[in-house]
Amino acid sequence: MKKMSMKKCLCVIFSLLMVVSSLVVTSSAGSAYQTYTYDKDGMALYSPDAYTAIKAVNAVDMGLETPLANPGDMVTDLSQNIYIADTGNNRIVVLDRYYKLKFTISEFDNDQGVPDSLAAPQGVFVSEPNEKYDRLIWVCDTGSNRVVVFDENGEFIRIIEEPESQLFDDNSVYKPVAIAVDSYNRLYVVSSTTYQGIIVMTDAGEFTGFIGAQAVSLSAWDIIWRRFQTDAQREASETVVSTEFNNVAINREKNLVYATTSTIDDADVEASIRGNDKSGKYSPVKLLNANGTEIMRRNGFHIPAGEIDFSTRSTDDITGVSTIIDVAVGPENTWSLIDEKRNRIYTYDFDGNLLFAFGDNGTMLGNLGSIEAVAYQDTNLLILDKTNNNITVFQRTEYGDILLQTIAAESTQDYDLAIDLWTDVLKRNSNFDSAYVGIGQAMYRNKDYANSLTYFESAYDTTNWSNSYKEIRKEWMSTYFIVLLLIIVAVIVGVVLFFRTMGKINKKVAVSGKKRTFWQEVAYGFHVIFHPFDGFWDLKHEKRGSVRASVFFIVLAIATFYYQAIGQGYLMNPYGGYASIWGQVLGVLVPLFLFVLANWCLTTLFEGEGSFKDIFIACSYSLVPLPLLIIPATIYSNFCVTTETQIVSFIGTLAFIWLGILIFFGTMVTHDYSMGKNVITVLGTIVAMVFIMFIAVLFTTLVGKIVSLITNLVTEIQYRI
C-alpha cells in the first residue's frame, strides 16, 4: 500500500514538473517583446499584442543572390508589393506580396540613351495610378544627387535633377534621402543637408518652395551674443534656426505629409514631452498640409514623440528621448513611428492617442538588430532591419483588429457600435485608458453626459470630464435658474448681514467696559483682518483677544484644510487623494509654533515688546482669512469646469497672501517695530525656523542612536548573563 502511494506521489510530481517546464518554455518563447501603452501620468500599462511576429524574411527567402547591404528605406503599394532601397548594393529590390523577388532596379539607360546606374539610393516611394500617370517608382538616388523615376515594371522614365532657386544656401549640397508624392503629383523631398525644410517640387522638377521648417532653441549665450552682432553676422547665423528632417510619408487619403527628424536638441524634445506641448514646436514628428501648416492633433495623454518614460522603459542602459527615423501611415488613418535607439514601434490614431508600442533588441523572432524602416502591408506590419538585412513580418492580432474596427466606427460616427467595440477592447485590456476615454467620448456625442463622467474618471481625463460636466451644468442652470439666482442673492445677503453683525458686536464691546465673552473675542477676529493696525494694537494692549479664541481659530483652520482635502471637486482632486486629520493638524501646528517660537527667540534679542503669548495670539488671529476664502472655494470646486479651476486656485492663493500680510503687520504692531526692522526680523525668523528644525532633527537622531545603543547594551548583557 505504501509503495503504491509512493508511486502515485512520484507520478504527480513528475506531471507537475512537466507542466511547469512546458509553461516556462512557452513563456520564454512568447516574451520577445512586451506591448504597452501609457496612462496619463506616464506610467507604462501592459496590453495584449496588437501585432505578433510570424516570420523573418532574409535574402534566401526573397530569392536574392546578393543579400541586402545596409538597406535604407522600404515602402509598399496598394497591391502589397514591397520596395526596398538596398543602399549598399546600389539598387532597388522589388518583392511581391509573398516576399519573393520580382525584379531589381540598378542599371538603366537614361534620357540621353547613355548607360546609367543608381548610386547609394536611400529613399524610395511608389505613387498609385491617377489621371496623369500609371503607378510610378520614385527613387532618391542619393549618391548622384538626383531623383530617378521608373514605371511599375522598373523601366526608366526620367531623371529629376537638383532644383534651382535663390532660396537655397550658396554652400548647400542637394542629397535627397526620402521622398513622398501626393495625389496631385507634388513631390516632397527630404535632403539630408537642407535646413530650410522639406523641398516641394512639381513632377517636372520645378521648385515651388519649402514647408515645415523646424525650430530650434537658442542658448542664453546665443541670445545675448546676437544682440551685439551686426545685421550681416545675424543673417549669416540664421542657418542655426532650422534643423533638417530625416524622413517623410504621405497620408494618401487626406494628402497630408508626415515628416520626422532626430536633430532637435534632446532637452527641447524632453521639455516638450513633459510639458505636453500641443504646438509641436519641438516635436520629432510633424503633420503638414500642402501649405506647410503644422496641423497634427495631439489630443492624447502625451504628445506623439515615441518613448515617454525615459528611465523605467529603457533597456540595455538606453536613456533619453527616442531617435525617430521613419513614419508610416496605416489603416484608418493610424500611423507608426520607429525609434532607432530602442528598436521600438509606436502607433497612434489620427488624434494622437497612443494605441500601442512594442519592440526590443535581441535575437528572438520579433526582436530587432537595428530598425531602419516601417511599412504597412494590408494586415501586416513590416520592419526593415539593416543589421540582420531582413524584413520581420508582424501580423495583426484579433486585439489589433478590434482597435481598428473601433476607430472606424468612430470615424463613421456610429457611436453605439464604438461603445460596444471599446467595451470589447476593455475585456481584453482593462489597462487601456484610451478605451475608457473612447467610451466616454462616444457617450458624450450621444448626449449621455452623466454616464460619460464615470468613464472619464476611470482614465483621470479631466478635460473630457469637464466638457461633459459643462453640458450637465448648463442644462441644470437653465432648469433651475430662478433657484440658483435666489441662492446667490441669499449668500450675498447672508455674508453682508454676518459682517454687519460682527461689526456691531465689536463696536458694542469696545465701549461696554465689561468682561468679554468667548464669542465676543472670536468676533473680534473679523475686525482684525480688515483693520490690522488698530486691530492688532487693541489685541495686545486692550486684551480684545484671548488664548482660547486663538485655539478656536487654530481648530477652525485645521477643519478648513481637512474639508478642503476631502471636499474638493473632481477637477481639483481627480485621484481622490487626501491627508488624514492628523496630517492636517501637523500641517497647521508645526509651522505656526515654529514661527511663534523663532520670532519670540529673535525679538527677545532685538528689543521686541511682544511676549510669547502676544505673538501666539497675533498669529492665531491671522488665520481667520483661511476659512473665509478656502471653504467657499472648495464648495465652488464641486461645480466648476476646467477653465474655472484657476479661479479656485487663485482664491486659495489669495487666502495665504492675506494670511502673510496679517502675520507681517501683526508682528510689527506687537513688537512696535518700524517697517524696515520688521522686514529684517521676519526674514530672520524664517532662517531661525530652519535652524530650529535642523536642531530638532539632529536631537531626534541623537536620541534615537542613544536608545539604540542602550538597547544593544541591555541585549548584550542579557546574552552574557
XYZ file of C-alpha atoms in Angstrom:
721
model
C 0.000 0.000 0.000
C 2.845 2.351 0.884
C 4.621 1.505 -2.366
C 1.511 2.336 -4.379
C 1.204 5.605 -2.505
C 4.844 6.455 -3.218
C 4.372 5.689 -6.919
C 1.343 7.920 -7.067
C 3.281 10.749 -5.427
C 6.160 10.370 -7.875
C 3.739 10.382 -10.802
C 2.052 13.551 -9.552
C 5.411 15.273 -9.001
C 6.640 14.253 -12.437
C 3.437 15.502 -14.055
C 3.731 18.853 -12.276
C 7.345 19.210 -13.389
C 6.331 18.531 -16.998
C 3.564 21.153 -16.818
C 5.849 23.742 -15.209
C 8.640 23.120 -17.729
C 6.214 23.472 -20.627
C 4.930 26.727 -19.171
C 8.477 28.027 -18.837
C 9.244 27.183 -22.454
C 6.022 28.789 -23.638
C 6.653 31.922 -21.622
C 10.187 32.382 -22.864
C 9.156 31.674 -26.427
C 6.474 34.346 -26.301
C 8.460 37.037 -24.483
C 10.389 38.562 -27.394
C 8.814 41.939 -26.645
C 6.148 43.482 -24.454
C 3.311 45.568 -25.861
C 2.254 48.502 -23.714
C 0.640 51.935 -23.592
C 0.929 54.854 -21.171
C -1.545 56.275 -18.689
C -1.999 59.981 -18.040
C 0.874 60.029 -15.533
C 3.325 58.444 -17.965
C 3.242 55.017 -16.311
C 3.581 52.036 -18.649
C 0.490 49.803 -18.805
C 0.943 46.378 -20.359
C -1.531 45.367 -23.043
C -2.170 42.406 -25.353
C -0.111 42.238 -28.523
C -1.658 44.186 -31.388
C 0.880 42.614 -33.758
C 2.750 39.356 -33.418
C 5.877 38.362 -35.342
C 5.251 35.483 -37.743
C 8.491 35.298 -39.728
C 11.746 36.956 -40.702
C 12.366 37.180 -44.451
C 16.046 37.059 -45.464
C 17.826 37.122 -48.808
C 17.358 33.384 -49.359
C 13.623 33.641 -48.749
C 13.423 36.597 -51.131
C 15.364 34.770 -53.841
C 18.237 37.252 -53.876
C 21.659 36.052 -54.948
C 23.290 39.006 -53.191
C 21.987 39.720 -49.673
C 20.781 43.179 -48.736
C 23.541 45.547 -47.645
C 22.788 48.493 -45.391
C 19.195 48.936 -46.665
C 17.898 52.491 -46.184
C 14.134 52.535 -46.872
C 11.092 50.368 -47.532
C 7.588 51.069 -48.840
C 4.636 49.092 -50.159
C 1.962 49.730 -52.803
C -1.766 49.009 -52.823
C -1.055 45.632 -54.482
C 1.062 44.751 -51.415
C 4.341 44.657 -53.334
C 7.403 45.679 -51.302
C 10.100 48.086 -52.453
C 13.456 48.239 -50.648
C 16.190 50.816 -51.142
C 19.205 48.497 -50.961
C 21.718 51.295 -50.424
C 24.835 49.187 -50.041
C 24.178 47.326 -53.310
C 23.151 50.437 -55.298
C 19.776 49.015 -56.230
C 16.038 48.929 -55.570
C 14.684 45.478 -54.680
C 11.036 44.817 -55.607
C 9.241 41.899 -53.936
C 5.744 40.566 -54.496
C 3.161 40.222 -51.733
C 4.676 36.865 -50.760
C 8.153 38.415 -50.317
C 9.551 36.801 -53.465
C 11.786 38.749 -55.836
C 10.047 40.334 -58.825
C 12.940 42.409 -60.151
C 15.673 44.803 -59.149
C 16.467 48.273 -60.427
C 20.124 49.089 -60.660
C 21.320 49.901 -64.190
C 19.311 51.703 -66.873
C 19.675 53.837 -69.989
C 18.974 57.460 -69.103
C 17.036 60.001 -71.179
C 20.182 60.632 -73.252
C 20.353 56.957 -74.161
C 23.553 56.608 -72.118
C 24.014 53.651 -69.724
C 23.494 54.853 -66.173
C 23.113 53.336 -62.718
C 21.905 54.114 -59.223
C 24.416 55.205 -56.600
C 23.633 54.514 -52.926
C 19.845 55.108 -53.136
C 18.491 55.871 -49.647
C 14.817 56.566 -50.342
C 12.033 55.063 -52.409
C 8.339 55.844 -52.911
C 5.557 54.352 -55.047
C 2.755 56.575 -56.335
C -0.530 54.950 -57.260
C -2.192 55.402 -60.675
C -4.006 58.703 -61.244
C -5.339 60.761 -64.161
C -1.839 61.698 -65.286
C 0.348 58.684 -64.514
C 0.260 54.964 -64.018
C 1.997 53.553 -60.952
C 5.477 55.052 -60.671
C 8.565 54.239 -58.590
C 10.382 57.336 -57.315
C 13.965 56.733 -56.192
C 16.196 59.080 -54.187
C 19.473 58.423 -55.976
C 21.435 59.932 -53.106
C 24.932 59.273 -54.375
C 24.137 61.028 -57.665
C 22.183 63.898 -56.030
C 19.016 63.350 -58.029
C 15.602 61.657 -58.149
C 15.065 58.929 -60.737
C 11.599 57.823 -61.849
C 10.700 54.317 -63.085
C 7.442 52.684 -64.094
C 5.932 49.817 -62.131
C 7.969 47.307 -64.168
C 11.240 49.047 -63.379
C 11.631 50.745 -66.785
C 13.315 54.145 -66.750
C 11.040 57.184 -67.185
C 13.043 60.296 -66.397
C 15.545 61.995 -64.097
C 14.671 64.931 -61.861
C 17.840 66.884 -61.225
C 18.696 69.199 -58.370
C 16.153 72.040 -58.116
C 17.317 75.593 -58.637
C 16.261 78.547 -56.506
C 17.732 81.562 -54.768
C 16.219 80.235 -51.553
C 18.921 77.583 -51.319
C 22.074 78.463 -49.405
C 25.097 79.177 -51.569
C 27.034 76.340 -49.964
C 24.149 73.872 -49.760
C 24.523 70.350 -51.140
C 21.469 68.564 -52.523
C 21.356 64.984 -51.154
C 17.828 63.518 -51.403
C 17.281 60.754 -48.823
C 13.486 60.452 -48.677
C 10.586 61.293 -50.969
C 6.772 61.233 -50.986
C 4.325 62.116 -53.774
C 0.713 63.171 -53.227
C -2.277 62.578 -55.500
C -1.650 65.917 -57.227
C 1.845 64.715 -58.214
C 3.599 67.159 -55.897
C 6.991 65.917 -54.751
C 8.086 66.275 -51.129
C 11.814 65.641 -50.929
C 13.976 65.442 -47.820
C 17.581 66.458 -48.424
C 19.972 65.433 -45.661
C 21.893 68.713 -45.821
C 18.982 71.110 -46.330
C 17.924 73.027 -43.245
C 15.106 75.181 -44.616
C 12.522 72.372 -44.521
C 11.071 69.845 -46.940
C 11.659 70.648 -50.598
C 8.435 70.826 -52.619
C 8.612 70.356 -56.403
C 6.317 69.660 -59.293
C 6.513 66.304 -61.043
C 8.628 68.039 -63.673
C 11.192 69.040 -61.057
C 10.274 72.734 -60.738
C 10.969 74.043 -57.255
C 7.896 75.585 -55.551
C 9.146 76.178 -52.017
C 9.965 74.790 -48.589
C 7.488 73.611 -45.980
C 7.771 72.694 -42.313
C 10.978 74.483 -41.324
C 11.985 73.150 -37.928
C 12.573 75.494 -34.993
C 15.407 75.018 -32.549
C 16.057 76.835 -29.316
C 18.948 79.210 -28.818
C 21.027 79.102 -25.667
C 21.051 82.065 -23.330
C 24.563 82.916 -24.528
C 23.450 82.848 -28.200
C 20.540 85.158 -27.424
C 22.844 87.650 -25.670
C 25.536 87.403 -28.350
C 23.048 88.041 -31.170
C 22.237 91.411 -29.585
C 25.802 92.531 -30.300
C 26.008 91.099 -33.825
C 25.731 93.205 -36.952
C 22.884 92.589 -39.381
C 25.259 90.720 -41.689
C 26.509 88.498 -38.865
C 22.992 87.822 -37.683
C 21.879 86.947 -41.209
C 24.859 84.619 -41.598
C 23.941 82.793 -38.395
C 20.321 82.194 -39.431
C 21.234 78.657 -40.516
C 21.029 77.608 -36.873
C 17.326 78.429 -36.777
C 16.239 75.222 -38.511
C 17.164 71.574 -38.387
C 16.806 69.020 -41.135
C 14.216 66.252 -41.481
C 15.242 62.640 -41.999
C 12.125 61.009 -43.465
C 8.723 61.692 -44.924
C 5.468 59.812 -45.570
C 2.142 60.709 -47.159
C -1.407 60.164 -45.963
C -2.901 59.311 -49.351
C -6.492 59.717 -48.167
C -6.001 63.284 -46.878
C -2.914 64.340 -48.885
C -1.110 65.244 -45.678
C 2.629 64.894 -45.113
C 4.217 63.271 -42.055
C 7.810 64.341 -41.521
C 10.283 63.137 -38.893
C 13.524 64.483 -37.504
C 16.109 63.380 -34.971
C 18.254 66.514 -34.870
C 16.228 68.635 -32.427
C 18.038 69.039 -29.129
C 17.044 66.240 -26.728
C 16.447 68.733 -23.922
C 13.903 70.600 -26.059
C 12.115 67.388 -27.020
C 12.046 66.180 -23.413
C 10.675 69.524 -22.201
C 8.037 69.371 -24.929
C 7.020 65.850 -23.863
C 6.912 66.616 -20.149
C 5.012 69.843 -20.767
C 2.687 68.078 -23.244
C 3.257 70.916 -25.690
C 0.386 70.750 -28.184
C 2.037 73.236 -30.545
C 4.584 70.686 -31.737
C 7.324 73.308 -31.891
C 9.960 70.835 -30.752
C 8.175 67.650 -31.747
C 10.207 64.987 -33.607
C 7.250 64.346 -35.931
C 5.009 66.835 -37.708
C 1.907 66.619 -39.877
C 1.863 69.228 -42.645
C -0.728 70.242 -45.180
C 0.175 71.385 -48.691
C 0.793 74.923 -47.434
C 3.262 73.664 -44.842
C 0.988 74.414 -41.869
C 1.507 72.086 -38.901
C -1.906 70.502 -38.221
C -1.145 67.428 -36.143
C -3.716 66.619 -33.484
C -2.076 65.976 -30.146
C -5.151 65.059 -28.105
C -3.697 62.047 -26.316
C -2.360 61.865 -22.772
C 1.089 62.661 -24.204
C 2.283 64.157 -27.464
C 3.385 61.677 -30.160
C 7.140 61.512 -29.707
C 7.945 57.863 -29.071
C 9.115 56.962 -25.575
C 7.582 58.847 -22.646
C 9.167 57.170 -19.631
C 12.858 57.615 -20.336
C 14.037 55.663 -17.266
C 11.910 52.633 -16.402
C 11.178 51.709 -20.018
C 14.840 51.837 -21.016
C 16.647 48.626 -21.851
C 20.374 47.914 -22.040
C 21.117 51.240 -20.337
C 19.364 53.166 -23.129
C 18.230 56.566 -21.897
C 16.918 59.817 -23.298
C 14.254 60.645 -25.824
C 13.518 58.480 -28.836
C 15.512 58.770 -32.044
C 12.728 58.864 -34.634
C 13.865 57.894 -38.132
C 10.761 56.817 -40.061
C 6.971 57.070 -40.114
C 4.345 55.019 -41.936
C 0.624 55.598 -42.442
C -1.618 52.637 -41.657
C -5.297 51.744 -41.942
C -8.000 54.076 -40.586
C -5.531 56.977 -40.590
C -3.387 55.370 -37.907
C 0.345 55.920 -38.170
C 3.512 54.468 -36.691
C 6.890 55.849 -35.641
C 10.054 53.831 -35.185
C 12.681 54.540 -32.541
C 16.150 53.651 -33.802
C 17.581 53.891 -30.292
C 15.301 51.244 -28.740
C 14.223 49.253 -31.834
C 10.641 50.037 -30.956
C 7.440 50.882 -32.838
C 4.827 53.386 -31.574
C 1.405 53.504 -33.210
C -1.092 56.369 -32.881
C -4.549 57.204 -34.151
C -5.210 60.388 -36.118
C -5.987 62.289 -32.910
C -2.562 61.472 -31.495
C -3.641 58.827 -28.965
C -1.047 56.093 -28.408
C -2.700 52.800 -29.352
C 0.241 50.539 -28.552
C 4.029 50.355 -28.509
C 6.232 47.280 -28.863
C 9.669 46.061 -29.924
C 13.032 45.366 -28.351
C 16.603 44.363 -29.021
C 17.523 40.695 -29.259
C 17.849 37.656 -31.479
C 14.460 36.001 -30.994
C 11.767 36.235 -33.655
C 10.210 39.650 -33.174
C 13.380 41.229 -31.806
C 15.457 43.513 -33.970
C 19.130 44.271 -34.518
C 18.809 47.780 -35.934
C 15.425 49.071 -37.047
C 15.572 51.154 -40.232
C 12.118 51.425 -41.839
C 8.469 50.571 -41.267
C 5.683 49.917 -43.775
C 2.125 48.552 -43.762
C 1.114 45.645 -45.971
C -2.620 45.065 -45.607
C -2.983 43.415 -42.153
C 0.773 43.035 -41.749
C 3.360 45.441 -40.414
C 6.804 45.149 -41.996
C 10.016 46.181 -40.245
C 13.284 46.544 -42.140
C 16.332 45.504 -40.085
C 19.598 46.828 -41.518
C 21.802 44.845 -39.127
C 20.252 41.482 -39.972
C 19.479 42.654 -43.547
C 15.998 41.182 -43.442
C 12.321 42.019 -43.047
C 10.394 40.987 -39.942
C 6.714 40.416 -40.688
C 4.264 41.224 -37.885
C 0.687 40.056 -38.297
C -2.200 41.970 -36.762
C -3.938 40.110 -33.942
C -7.617 39.929 -33.013
C -6.965 42.655 -30.449
C -5.463 44.861 -33.157
C -8.452 44.173 -35.427
C -10.882 45.314 -32.736
C -8.889 48.501 -32.175
C -9.125 49.372 -35.877
C -12.833 48.478 -36.011
C -13.408 50.815 -33.103
C -11.555 53.671 -34.795
C -13.558 53.021 -37.982
C -16.835 53.149 -36.033
C -15.866 56.491 -34.533
C -14.860 57.928 -37.908
C -18.286 56.965 -39.340
C -19.979 58.405 -36.217
C -21.519 55.043 -35.298
C -21.099 55.754 -31.601
C -23.275 52.917 -30.316
C -21.086 50.430 -32.168
C -17.990 52.277 -30.943
C -19.130 51.847 -27.335
C -19.641 48.109 -27.871
C -16.233 47.752 -29.517
C -14.436 49.784 -26.852
C -16.098 47.520 -24.295
C -14.655 44.507 -26.136
C -11.243 46.179 -26.009
C -11.568 46.622 -22.238
C -12.466 42.964 -21.825
C -9.102 42.124 -23.366
C -7.151 45.021 -21.889
C -8.573 46.665 -18.765
C -5.401 48.798 -18.550
C -6.163 50.687 -21.755
C -7.176 54.132 -20.522
C -7.870 55.327 -24.061
C -10.714 52.812 -24.208
C -12.383 54.432 -21.204
C -11.916 57.803 -22.874
C -13.276 56.416 -26.147
C -16.444 55.134 -24.465
C -16.851 58.424 -22.634
C -16.445 60.425 -25.847
C -18.946 58.200 -27.670
C -21.442 58.737 -24.845
C -20.734 62.467 -24.944
C -21.508 62.594 -28.656
C -24.708 60.650 -27.944
C -25.503 63.329 -25.293
C -25.304 60.780 -22.498
C -23.285 63.213 -20.414
C -23.979 61.795 -16.954
C -22.749 58.275 -17.757
C -19.727 59.563 -19.677
C -18.361 61.111 -16.470
C -17.750 57.664 -14.961
C -15.582 56.549 -17.878
C -13.586 59.781 -17.966
C -12.954 59.404 -14.245
C -11.629 55.881 -14.838
C -8.916 57.350 -17.085
C -8.441 60.505 -14.971
C -9.312 62.510 -18.090
C -10.182 65.883 -16.585
C -10.500 67.694 -19.937
C -13.253 65.498 -21.371
C -14.844 65.179 -17.923
C -15.080 68.953 -17.800
C -16.719 69.076 -21.241
C -19.398 66.595 -20.190
C -19.982 68.259 -16.844
C -20.260 71.645 -18.575
C -23.219 70.330 -20.556
C -24.806 68.888 -17.415
C -24.307 72.167 -15.579
C -25.693 74.155 -18.490
C -28.832 72.026 -18.507
C -29.173 72.257 -14.722
C -28.729 76.040 -14.734
C -31.346 76.503 -17.451
C -33.786 74.353 -15.457
C -33.156 75.857 -12.020
C -32.125 79.375 -12.984
C -34.528 81.059 -10.540
C -33.459 78.775 -7.690
C -29.786 79.448 -8.453
C -30.383 83.199 -8.549
C -32.160 83.067 -5.189
C -29.278 81.055 -3.668
C -26.705 83.596 -4.896
C -28.735 86.507 -3.544
C -29.239 84.690 -0.234
C -25.490 84.013 0.095
C -24.598 87.644 -0.633
C -27.199 88.919 1.825
C -26.036 86.403 4.424
C -22.393 87.484 4.100
C -23.306 91.165 4.365
C -25.501 90.574 7.422
C -22.811 88.420 9.044
C -20.083 91.054 8.777
C -22.522 93.798 9.764
C -23.426 91.804 12.889
C -19.746 91.230 13.692
C -19.151 94.974 13.327
C -21.981 95.819 15.719
C -20.713 93.319 18.295
C -17.184 94.751 18.124
C -18.408 98.350 18.480
C -20.575 97.422 21.431
C -17.746 95.573 23.189
C -15.314 98.470 22.621
C -17.391 100.831 24.834
C -19.044 98.389 27.227
C -16.145 98.054 29.662
C -17.436 94.658 30.703
C -15.616 91.360 30.729
C -15.609 89.921 27.219
C -17.209 86.601 26.446
C -15.615 83.882 24.321
C -17.795 84.656 21.276
C -17.033 88.366 21.555
C -13.324 87.503 21.461
C -13.958 85.349 18.395
C -15.968 88.127 16.733
C -13.009 90.487 17.140
C -11.044 88.342 14.681
C -13.278 89.640 11.893
C -12.304 93.198 12.838
C -8.577 92.406 12.867
C -8.477 91.047 9.313
C -9.870 94.291 7.852
C -8.178 96.744 10.257
C -4.779 95.162 11.049
C -3.044 98.192 12.567
C -5.561 99.212 15.218
C -6.834 95.624 15.379
C -3.503 94.114 16.466
C -2.849 97.135 18.741
C -6.078 96.553 20.643
C -5.488 92.802 20.525
C -2.354 93.343 22.596
C -2.967 96.476 24.669
C -6.746 96.293 25.170
C -6.760 92.497 25.548
C -9.533 92.121 22.956
C -8.372 88.593 22.171
C -7.510 85.532 24.208
C -5.706 82.212 24.078
C -8.998 80.317 23.999
C -10.153 82.279 20.942
C -6.749 81.656 19.363
C -7.187 77.927 19.905
C -10.630 78.205 18.287
C -9.162 79.803 15.160
C -6.439 77.143 15.002
C -9.033 74.369 15.228
C -11.106 76.161 12.568
C -8.055 76.339 10.268
C -7.390 72.627 10.750
C -11.033 71.834 9.994
C -10.835 74.069 6.886
C -7.845 72.233 5.460
C -9.387 68.867 6.264
C -12.599 69.854 4.486
C -10.550 71.077 1.539
C -8.789 67.698 1.404
C -11.974 65.623 1.401
C -14.434 68.067 -0.165
C -12.691 69.241 -3.321
C -14.386 68.633 -6.641
C -13.141 66.068 -9.141
C -11.246 68.559 -11.297
C -9.200 69.769 -8.328
C -8.537 66.283 -6.991
C -9.007 63.699 -9.782
C -7.100 60.961 -7.941
C -9.130 61.339 -4.745
C -6.077 61.591 -2.506
C -6.095 63.483 0.789
C -4.144 63.740 4.021
C -5.583 62.395 7.286
C -6.863 64.693 10.018
C -3.585 64.176 11.874
C -1.675 65.283 8.814
C -3.733 68.474 8.744
C -3.128 69.018 12.464
C 0.622 68.781 11.983
C 0.411 70.896 8.844
C -1.058 73.791 10.838
C 0.513 73.429 14.285
C 4.118 72.767 13.269
C 4.672 75.888 11.086
C 2.593 78.034 13.462
C 4.540 77.124 16.599
C 7.858 77.176 14.733
C 7.182 80.739 13.625
C 5.989 81.851 17.065
C 8.987 80.263 18.803
C 11.530 81.545 16.270
C 10.057 85.054 16.303
C 9.963 85.183 20.092
C 13.595 84.000 20.362
C 14.753 86.560 17.809
C 12.738 89.561 19.029
C 13.824 88.941 22.622
C 17.331 89.809 21.469
C 16.245 92.808 19.364
C 14.051 94.801 21.742
C 10.744 93.265 20.740
C 7.854 94.279 23.016
C 5.687 91.236 22.408
C 5.656 88.225 24.691
C 5.362 84.619 23.539
C 1.626 84.821 24.317
C 1.201 88.055 22.353
C 2.912 86.594 19.281
C 0.852 83.404 19.528
C -2.428 85.316 19.706
C -1.485 87.647 16.835
C -0.507 84.737 14.577
C -3.603 82.727 15.502
C -5.938 85.628 14.724
C -4.175 85.971 11.366
C -5.598 82.567 10.401
C -9.141 83.976 10.088
C -8.998 84.583 6.271
C -8.304 80.901 5.588
C -11.826 79.574 6.310
C -13.423 82.703 4.836
C -11.853 82.037 1.415
C -10.867 78.361 1.270
C -14.249 76.941 2.328
C -16.218 78.828 -0.391
C -13.512 77.979 -2.950
C -13.744 74.290 -2.010
C -17.531 74.358 -2.354
C -17.222 76.081 -5.732
C -14.674 73.488 -6.888
C -17.518 70.940 -6.978
C -19.338 72.968 -9.628
C -16.521 74.423 -11.744
C -15.149 73.349 -15.131
C -11.547 73.259 -16.283
C -11.394 76.901 -17.347
C -12.562 77.921 -13.856
C -10.130 75.866 -11.773
C -7.665 78.736 -11.950
C -10.224 80.872 -10.112
C -10.384 78.280 -7.326
C -6.594 78.161 -7.127
C -6.397 81.966 -7.120
C -8.833 82.216 -4.211
C -6.728 79.743 -2.227
C -3.564 81.669 -3.078
C -5.271 84.926 -2.060
C -6.080 83.404 1.334
C -2.399 82.679 2.001
C -1.325 86.109 0.756
C -3.835 87.674 3.147
C -2.526 85.437 5.930
C 1.062 86.502 5.220
C 0.158 90.195 5.236
C -1.655 89.857 8.575
C 1.251 87.982 10.187
C 3.680 90.612 8.924
C 1.717 93.577 10.295
C 0.715 91.608 13.380
C 4.341 91.057 14.401
C 5.211 94.664 13.523
C 2.479 96.106 15.747
C 3.048 93.556 18.505
C 6.744 94.403 18.785
C 6.304 98.100 17.894
C 8.844 97.795 15.074
C 9.362 100.040 12.067
C 8.642 98.644 8.587
C 12.322 98.103 7.738
C 13.175 96.490 11.042
C 10.166 94.198 10.790
C 11.196 93.035 7.298
C 14.618 92.059 8.619
C 13.033 90.372 11.650
C 10.604 88.317 9.568
C 13.409 87.148 7.268
C 15.493 86.297 10.319
C 12.522 84.403 11.755
C 12.350 82.221 8.649
C 16.074 81.457 8.956
C 15.596 80.692 12.648
C 12.753 78.294 11.806
C 15.096 76.351 9.531
C 17.754 76.315 12.250
C 15.263 75.066 14.881
C 14.111 72.279 12.548
C 17.721 71.303 11.954
C 18.389 71.177 15.718
C 15.181 69.165 16.253
C 16.138 66.614 13.591
C 19.677 66.400 14.962
C 18.406 65.931 18.520
C 15.883 63.296 17.432
C 18.583 61.401 15.550
C 20.902 61.594 18.562
C 18.195 60.342 20.937
C 17.438 57.503 18.527
C 21.092 56.468 18.461
C 21.316 56.640 22.276
C 18.201 54.493 22.634
C 19.618 52.049 20.092
C 22.938 51.918 21.980
C 21.230 51.284 25.317
C 19.038 48.603 23.778
C 22.066 46.848 22.295
C 23.923 47.028 25.622
C 20.976 45.553 27.516
C 20.640 42.810 24.929
C 24.361 42.048 25.120
C 24.321 41.946 28.939
C 21.327 39.619 28.946
C 23.105 37.391 26.447
C 26.282 37.315 28.558
C 24.383 36.538 31.754
